[in-house]
Coordinates of C-alpha atoms and ligand atoms in Angstrom, one line a residue:
M15 CA 0.0 0.0 0.0
P16 CA 1.6 3.4 -1.0
V17 CA 2.3 5.6 2.0
S18 CA 2.3 9.4 1.4
Y19 CA 4.5 12.0 3.1
D20 CA 1.9 12.5 5.9
G21 CA 1.8 8.8 6.8
S22 CA -1.7 8.3 5.3
R23 CA -2.3 5.6 2.9
E24 CA -4.3 5.5 -0.3
A25 CA -6.9 2.8 0.1
P26 CA -6.0 -0.2 -2.1
A27 CA -6.9 0.2 -5.8
A28 CA -8.5 -3.2 -6.1
P29 CA -10.9 -4.8 -5.6
P30 CA -13.4 -2.0 -6.1
A31 CA -15.2 -0.7 -3.0
R32 CA -18.5 -1.9 -4.3
S33 CA -21.4 -2.1 -2.0
A34 CA -22.7 -5.5 -1.1
E35 CA -26.2 -4.3 -0.1
G36 CA -29.0 -2.3 -1.8
P37 CA -30.5 -2.7 -5.2
P38 CA -28.4 -3.2 -8.4
M39 CA -26.4 -0.1 -9.1
P40 CA -25.0 1.3 -12.3
D41 CA -21.4 0.8 -13.2
P42 CA -19.3 3.6 -11.8
R43 CA -17.5 4.0 -15.1
S44 CA -20.7 5.4 -16.5
I45 CA -20.7 8.4 -14.1
R46 CA -20.7 11.7 -15.9
R47 CA -22.7 14.0 -13.6
I48 CA -23.0 14.1 -9.9
A49 CA -25.0 16.2 -7.4
I50 CA -24.0 17.4 -4.0
N51 CA -26.0 18.7 -1.1
T52 CA -25.5 19.9 2.5
G53 CA -28.2 18.9 5.1
G54 CA -29.0 19.4 8.7
G55 CA -27.4 22.1 10.9
D56 CA -24.4 23.8 9.3
A57 CA -20.9 23.1 10.4
P58 CA -17.6 24.9 9.6
G59 CA -15.9 23.0 6.8
L60 CA -18.9 22.4 4.6
N61 CA -17.6 24.8 1.9
A62 CA -14.2 23.0 1.9
V63 CA -15.9 19.7 1.2
I64 CA -17.9 21.3 -1.6
R65 CA -14.7 22.7 -3.1
A66 CA -12.8 19.4 -2.9
V67 CA -15.7 17.5 -4.5
V68 CA -16.0 20.0 -7.3
L69 CA -12.3 20.2 -8.1
S70 CA -11.7 16.5 -7.9
A71 CA -14.8 15.6 -10.0
C72 CA -14.1 18.2 -12.6
R73 CA -10.5 17.0 -13.0
I74 CA -11.8 13.6 -14.1
G75 CA -14.4 15.1 -16.5
W76 CA -17.5 14.9 -14.3
E77 CA -20.1 17.7 -14.0
V78 CA -21.2 18.7 -10.6
Y79 CA -24.6 20.2 -9.6
G80 CA -25.3 21.7 -6.2
I81 CA -28.8 21.2 -4.7
R82 CA -29.8 24.1 -2.6
R83 CA -31.0 23.8 1.0
S84 CA -30.5 20.0 1.4
Y85 CA -33.2 18.4 -0.9
D86 CA -35.5 21.4 -1.0
G87 CA -33.9 22.7 -4.2
L88 CA -35.2 19.7 -6.1
F89 CA -38.7 20.9 -5.5
E90 CA -37.9 24.4 -6.9
A91 CA -37.4 25.6 -10.5
D92 CA -34.0 27.2 -9.7
G93 CA -32.9 25.1 -6.8
V94 CA -30.1 23.2 -8.6
T95 CA -27.0 25.0 -9.8
Q96 CA -24.0 23.9 -11.7
L97 CA -20.7 24.1 -9.8
V98 CA -17.6 24.7 -11.8
P99 CA -14.2 25.3 -10.3
A100 CA -14.6 29.1 -10.6
R101 CA -17.7 28.9 -8.4
V102 CA -15.9 27.3 -5.5
Q103 CA -12.9 29.6 -5.5
G104 CA -11.9 31.2 -2.2
I105 CA -14.4 29.2 0.0
T106 CA -12.2 26.7 1.8
H107 CA -11.9 29.0 4.9
V108 CA -15.5 30.3 4.9
G109 CA -18.1 29.0 7.4
G110 CA -21.6 28.1 6.5
T111 CA -22.4 26.5 3.1
I112 CA -22.8 28.1 -0.3
L113 CA -25.6 25.7 -1.0
G114 CA -27.6 26.6 2.1
T115 CA -29.1 23.9 4.4
T116 CA -32.1 23.0 6.5
N117 CA -32.8 20.6 9.2
Q118 CA -36.5 20.5 8.3
G119 CA -36.4 19.2 4.8
N120 CA -36.8 15.4 5.2
P121 CA -38.3 14.4 1.8
F122 CA -39.8 11.3 3.4
K123 CA -41.7 13.4 6.0
Y124 CA -42.0 16.7 4.1
P125 CA -44.3 19.3 5.7
V126 CA -47.0 20.3 3.2
T127 CA -49.7 22.8 4.1
G128 CA -53.1 21.8 2.5
P129 CA -55.9 24.0 1.4
D130 CA -57.5 23.6 4.8
G131 CA -54.4 25.4 6.3
K132 CA -53.3 22.2 8.1
T133 CA -49.7 21.1 7.7
R134 CA -49.1 17.4 7.2
L135 CA -46.0 15.2 6.6
V136 CA -45.9 13.8 3.1
D137 CA -43.5 11.4 1.5
R138 CA -42.0 13.3 -1.5
S139 CA -39.0 11.0 -2.0
A140 CA -40.3 9.6 -5.3
E141 CA -40.3 13.2 -6.7
I142 CA -36.7 13.6 -5.7
L143 CA -35.6 10.4 -7.4
T144 CA -37.5 11.4 -10.6
T145 CA -36.0 14.9 -10.6
L146 CA -32.5 13.5 -10.2
R147 CA -33.1 11.0 -13.0
D148 CA -34.6 13.7 -15.3
R149 CA -31.6 15.8 -14.7
R150 CA -29.3 12.8 -15.6
V151 CA -27.6 12.8 -12.2
D152 CA -25.7 9.6 -11.9
A153 CA -24.7 9.8 -8.2
L154 CA -25.2 12.0 -5.1
V155 CA -22.6 13.2 -2.6
A156 CA -24.7 13.8 0.6
I157 CA -22.9 15.8 3.3
G158 CA -24.7 15.6 6.6
G159 CA -25.1 14.3 10.1
D160 CA -27.2 11.3 11.3
G161 CA -30.5 12.7 10.1
S162 CA -29.3 13.7 6.6
L163 CA -27.3 10.5 6.2
S164 CA -30.4 8.4 7.2
I165 CA -32.3 10.2 4.4
A166 CA -29.4 9.5 2.0
Y167 CA -29.4 5.8 3.0
E168 CA -33.1 5.5 2.3
L169 CA -32.6 7.1 -1.1
F170 CA -29.8 4.6 -1.8
L171 CA -32.2 1.7 -0.9
R172 CA -34.6 3.1 -3.5
G173 CA -31.9 3.0 -6.2
L174 CA -29.9 6.2 -6.0
P175 CA -26.1 5.8 -6.0
V176 CA -25.1 7.8 -2.9
I177 CA -21.9 8.4 -1.0
G178 CA -22.1 10.2 2.4
V179 CA -19.7 12.7 4.0
P180 CA -20.0 12.9 7.8
K181 CA -20.6 16.4 9.2
T182 CA -21.6 17.6 12.6
I183 CA -20.1 19.8 15.3
D184 CA -21.5 17.3 17.8
N185 CA -19.0 14.6 16.7
D186 CA -21.7 12.0 17.5
L187 CA -21.5 10.0 14.3
D188 CA -20.4 6.5 14.7
A189 CA -17.9 4.8 12.4
T190 CA -15.7 7.9 11.9
V191 CA -13.2 8.9 14.6
L192 CA -14.1 12.6 13.9
T193 CA -16.5 14.7 12.0
F194 CA -15.4 18.1 10.6
G195 CA -16.9 21.1 12.4
F196 CA -16.2 19.6 15.8
D197 CA -12.7 21.0 16.1
T198 CA -13.9 24.5 15.3
A199 CA -16.8 24.3 17.7
V200 CA -14.5 23.1 20.5
Q201 CA -12.1 26.0 19.7
T202 CA -14.9 28.5 19.9
A203 CA -16.2 27.1 23.2
T204 CA -12.7 26.9 24.7
E205 CA -12.0 30.6 23.9
A206 CA -15.4 31.6 25.4
I207 CA -14.7 29.6 28.6
D208 CA -11.2 31.0 28.9
K209 CA -12.8 34.5 28.9
L210 CA -15.2 33.5 31.7
Q211 CA -12.3 32.6 34.0
S212 CA -11.3 36.2 34.7
T213 CA -14.8 37.5 35.2
A214 CA -15.7 34.6 37.5
E215 CA -12.6 35.2 39.6
A216 CA -13.1 38.9 39.7
H217 CA -16.6 38.6 41.0
R218 CA -16.1 35.4 43.0
R219 CA -19.0 33.9 41.1
V220 CA -19.9 30.5 39.7
M221 CA -20.4 30.7 35.9
V222 CA -22.3 27.9 34.2
V223 CA -21.9 27.7 30.5
E224 CA -24.0 25.6 28.2
V225 CA -22.5 24.1 25.0
M226 CA -24.0 22.1 22.2
G227 CA -23.7 18.5 21.4
R228 CA -27.2 17.0 21.6
Y229 CA -27.0 13.7 23.4
A230 CA -23.2 13.4 23.3
G231 CA -20.7 15.3 25.5
W232 CA -17.8 15.6 23.1
I233 CA -17.9 19.4 22.9
A234 CA -18.4 19.9 26.6
L235 CA -15.6 17.4 27.6
H236 CA -13.0 18.7 25.1
S237 CA -13.6 22.4 25.6
G238 CA -14.1 22.0 29.4
L239 CA -10.9 20.2 29.8
A240 CA -8.9 22.5 27.5
A241 CA -10.2 25.6 29.3
A242 CA -9.7 24.1 32.8
A243 CA -13.3 24.1 33.8
D244 CA -13.8 22.8 37.4
I245 CA -17.0 20.9 36.7
I246 CA -18.1 19.3 33.4
L247 CA -21.6 17.8 33.0
L248 CA -22.1 15.4 30.2
P249 CA -25.2 13.6 28.9
E250 CA -23.3 10.3 29.4
I251 CA -23.0 10.9 33.1
P252 CA -26.2 11.9 34.8
F253 CA -25.1 14.3 37.5
K254 CA -25.8 14.6 41.2
I255 CA -26.1 18.3 42.3
D256 CA -24.5 17.4 45.6
K257 CA -21.3 16.5 43.8
V258 CA -21.3 19.8 42.0
I259 CA -21.8 21.7 45.3
E260 CA -19.0 19.6 47.0
K261 CA -16.6 20.7 44.3
I262 CA -17.5 24.4 44.6
R263 CA -17.1 24.2 48.4
E264 CA -13.8 22.3 48.1
R265 CA -12.5 25.2 45.9
E266 CA -13.6 27.7 48.4
E267 CA -11.7 25.9 51.1
H268 CA -8.6 26.1 48.9
G269 CA -8.9 29.8 48.5
Q270 CA -10.6 29.7 45.1
P271 CA -14.0 31.3 45.7
Y272 CA -15.1 31.0 42.1
A273 CA -15.8 28.2 39.7
I274 CA -16.6 27.4 36.0
V275 CA -19.1 24.7 35.2
V276 CA -19.5 23.5 31.6
A277 CA -22.8 21.8 30.9
A278 CA -23.6 20.0 27.7
E279 CA -27.1 20.9 26.5
G280 CA -28.0 17.2 26.9
A281 CA -26.7 16.9 30.5
R282 CA -29.4 15.9 33.0
P283 CA -29.7 15.2 36.7
Y284 CA -29.5 11.7 38.0
G285 CA -33.0 10.2 37.7
G286 CA -34.1 13.4 35.8
D287 CA -34.9 14.3 32.3
F288 CA -33.3 16.4 29.5
V289 CA -34.2 20.1 29.6
T290 CA -35.9 21.1 26.3
R291 CA -37.0 24.3 24.6
G292 CA -39.5 22.8 22.2
G293 CA -41.4 19.7 21.3
S294 CA -40.9 17.5 18.2
E295 CA -44.0 18.8 16.4
L296 CA -44.3 17.8 12.8
G297 CA -41.3 15.6 12.7
R298 CA -38.8 18.2 14.0
E299 CA -36.2 17.2 16.4
I300 CA -36.6 18.1 20.0
R301 CA -34.6 21.3 20.8
L302 CA -32.4 20.8 23.9
G303 CA -31.5 23.8 26.1
G304 CA -31.9 25.4 29.5
I305 CA -29.8 23.0 31.6
A306 CA -27.2 25.7 32.4
D307 CA -29.9 28.0 33.9
L308 CA -31.4 25.1 35.9
V309 CA -28.0 24.2 37.3
A310 CA -27.1 27.8 38.1
R311 CA -30.3 28.3 40.0
Q312 CA -29.7 25.2 42.1
I313 CA -26.1 26.2 42.8
E314 CA -27.2 29.7 44.0
Q315 CA -29.9 28.2 46.2
L316 CA -27.6 25.6 47.7
T317 CA -24.5 27.6 48.2
G318 CA -25.7 31.2 48.4
K319 CA -23.0 32.1 45.9
E320 CA -23.7 34.5 43.1
T321 CA -24.1 32.4 40.0
R322 CA -24.6 33.3 36.3
S323 CA -25.5 31.1 33.4
L324 CA -25.0 31.6 29.6
V325 CA -25.7 29.6 26.5
L326 CA -23.0 29.6 23.7
G327 CA -25.6 28.4 21.2
H328 CA -25.1 28.9 17.5
L329 CA -21.8 30.7 18.0
Q330 CA -20.3 27.2 18.0
R331 CA -21.6 26.6 14.5
G332 CA -20.4 29.8 13.0
G333 CA -17.1 31.3 11.9
N334 CA -14.2 30.0 9.8
P335 CA -13.2 26.4 10.2
T336 CA -9.9 25.7 11.9
T337 CA -7.0 24.4 9.9
F338 CA -7.7 20.9 11.2
D339 CA -11.4 21.0 10.0
R340 CA -10.5 22.5 6.7
L341 CA -8.0 19.7 6.0
M342 CA -10.4 17.0 7.1
A343 CA -13.2 18.5 5.0
L344 CA -10.9 18.7 1.9
R345 CA -9.8 15.1 2.5
F346 CA -13.4 13.9 2.9
G347 CA -14.5 15.7 -0.3
A348 CA -11.6 14.4 -2.4
A349 CA -12.1 10.9 -1.0
A350 CA -15.8 10.9 -1.7
V351 CA -15.1 11.4 -5.4
R352 CA -12.3 8.8 -5.4
Y353 CA -14.6 6.2 -3.8
L354 CA -17.6 7.1 -6.0
R355 CA -15.4 6.3 -9.0
R356 CA -14.9 2.9 -7.5
G357 CA -18.6 2.3 -6.9
A358 CA -18.7 2.7 -3.2
Y359 CA -22.4 3.5 -3.1
G360 CA -24.4 3.3 0.1
R361 CA -21.2 4.1 2.0
M362 CA -19.8 7.0 3.9
V363 CA -16.2 8.3 4.0
A364 CA -14.8 8.0 7.4
L365 CA -11.6 9.1 9.3
R366 CA -9.7 6.1 10.7
P367 CA -6.4 7.8 11.3
P368 CA -4.2 8.0 9.3
D369 CA -6.6 6.9 6.6
V370 CA -9.9 8.0 5.1
L371 CA -11.9 4.9 4.3
T372 CA -15.5 4.1 3.6
V373 CA -18.0 2.4 5.9
P374 CA -21.5 1.3 5.1
L375 CA -24.0 4.1 5.6
R376 CA -26.2 1.7 7.5
Q377 CA -23.4 1.2 10.1
A378 CA -22.7 4.9 10.3
I379 CA -26.3 5.8 11.2
S380 CA -27.1 2.8 13.4
Q381 CA -25.9 4.2 16.6
R382 CA -24.8 7.5 18.2
K383 CA -21.2 7.8 19.2
L384 CA -21.1 8.7 22.8
V385 CA -18.1 9.6 25.0
P386 CA -16.8 6.2 26.3
M387 CA -16.5 6.1 30.0
D388 CA -13.1 4.5 29.8
S389 CA -11.7 6.9 27.3
D390 CA -8.4 8.5 28.0
T391 CA -10.0 12.0 28.0
I392 CA -12.5 11.0 30.7
L393 CA -9.6 9.4 32.7
T394 CA -7.6 12.6 32.2
A395 CA -10.4 14.7 33.6
R396 CA -10.7 12.4 36.6
S397 CA -6.9 12.5 37.2
L398 CA -7.0 16.3 37.2
G399 CA -9.7 16.3 39.8
T400 CA -12.3 17.8 37.4
C401 CA -15.8 17.1 38.8
L402 CA -18.0 15.1 36.3
G403 CA -21.0 15.2 38.6
D404 CA -20.8 11.6 39.7
Ligands
F6P530 O1 -26.6 19.0 15.6 C1 -26.0 20.2 15.6 C2 -26.7 21.1 16.5 O2 -25.9 22.3 16.5 C3 -26.8 20.6 18.0 O3 -25.6 20.7 18.7 C4 -27.9 21.5 18.4 O4 -28.7 20.8 19.5 C5 -28.8 21.6 17.2 O5 -28.0 21.4 16.1 C6 -29.4 23.0 17.1 O6 -30.2 23.0 16.0 P1 -31.0 24.3 15.5 O7 -30.1 24.9 14.4 O8 -32.3 23.8 14.9 O9 -31.3 25.2 16.6

């Protein structure tokens, strides 16, 4: 296997990475035109993937079409646009996505408002497949998190040649060691927590900061550790408030009358439930949020210490991708085209350092990647005396 200067290996050229599952698929040698879309919440690095896909595909003579706002563009007259190299110039470092995105556009459960004014969920997947066929699209590069990749997998099962690219700041996708966007989100959260240290100390306050991550604690754990938080609350470890209070008192006894608590939005008290901001009406995902405020109020009540809470929210999704995320996104995009060329349909590119491989989409979406309790990062937090609420 050839090894490049950075130690990564090109995946073997033969046998072709054909998919064993799904309906019969066209020969990859017949690919002339591909489509690309970005679905779900945006993540820094999306534009870098788009650029890598467009440049790699155009170099081998393929045409690339971008679908706007996940699959929504396929329902609109001007929702699909040709992407030539000049269109993707200067976007590697830019956050967001030039194609736009949505986390409400599931074509299998598409909200349609009828003449009675009521909105119902309708399966519009057949329209999508027909439109792609009419536009002579031979394969789709679907960039997304678990929701978008589940849609891509369903389309694959209905005959669309698809390859997935894993994206989410939450880093909760199984089968890839990392997703792009995560490093940038952690960087943003770390810088914010760093800034809280001085104001917490100046006012002798407890600051509780809520970070994203849905049901996984990756952002909280990595940013919390890097910014030397005293207490980190993760969805994976239901917390006992007594333990949090114990840590704050212990700090007081050691002459540190302030503390920083990082709470993942999916953190919850032992025996309690997630704190949410909205229901899952019309197929939308439940919005998590509010745990920092809850914890702050409890701390203030139980210790009498002045406590403030804040939610970092969508700041974590914005801004330019870090160098690490740019590079991973470019590698994923280029790999998606290389693997498509070999017929790796129904699969997802995945980072298995030092390589970028493909894994079946089915495997990638089958379970959420949570922080393992025996991971070195958890052990590091425990060794440093960081309170994890247990
Ligand atoms: O999955 C990415 C994510 O940013 C989560 O961390 C967060 O819970 C959710 O999306 C927020 O979604 P929305 O953009 O709908 O508020």
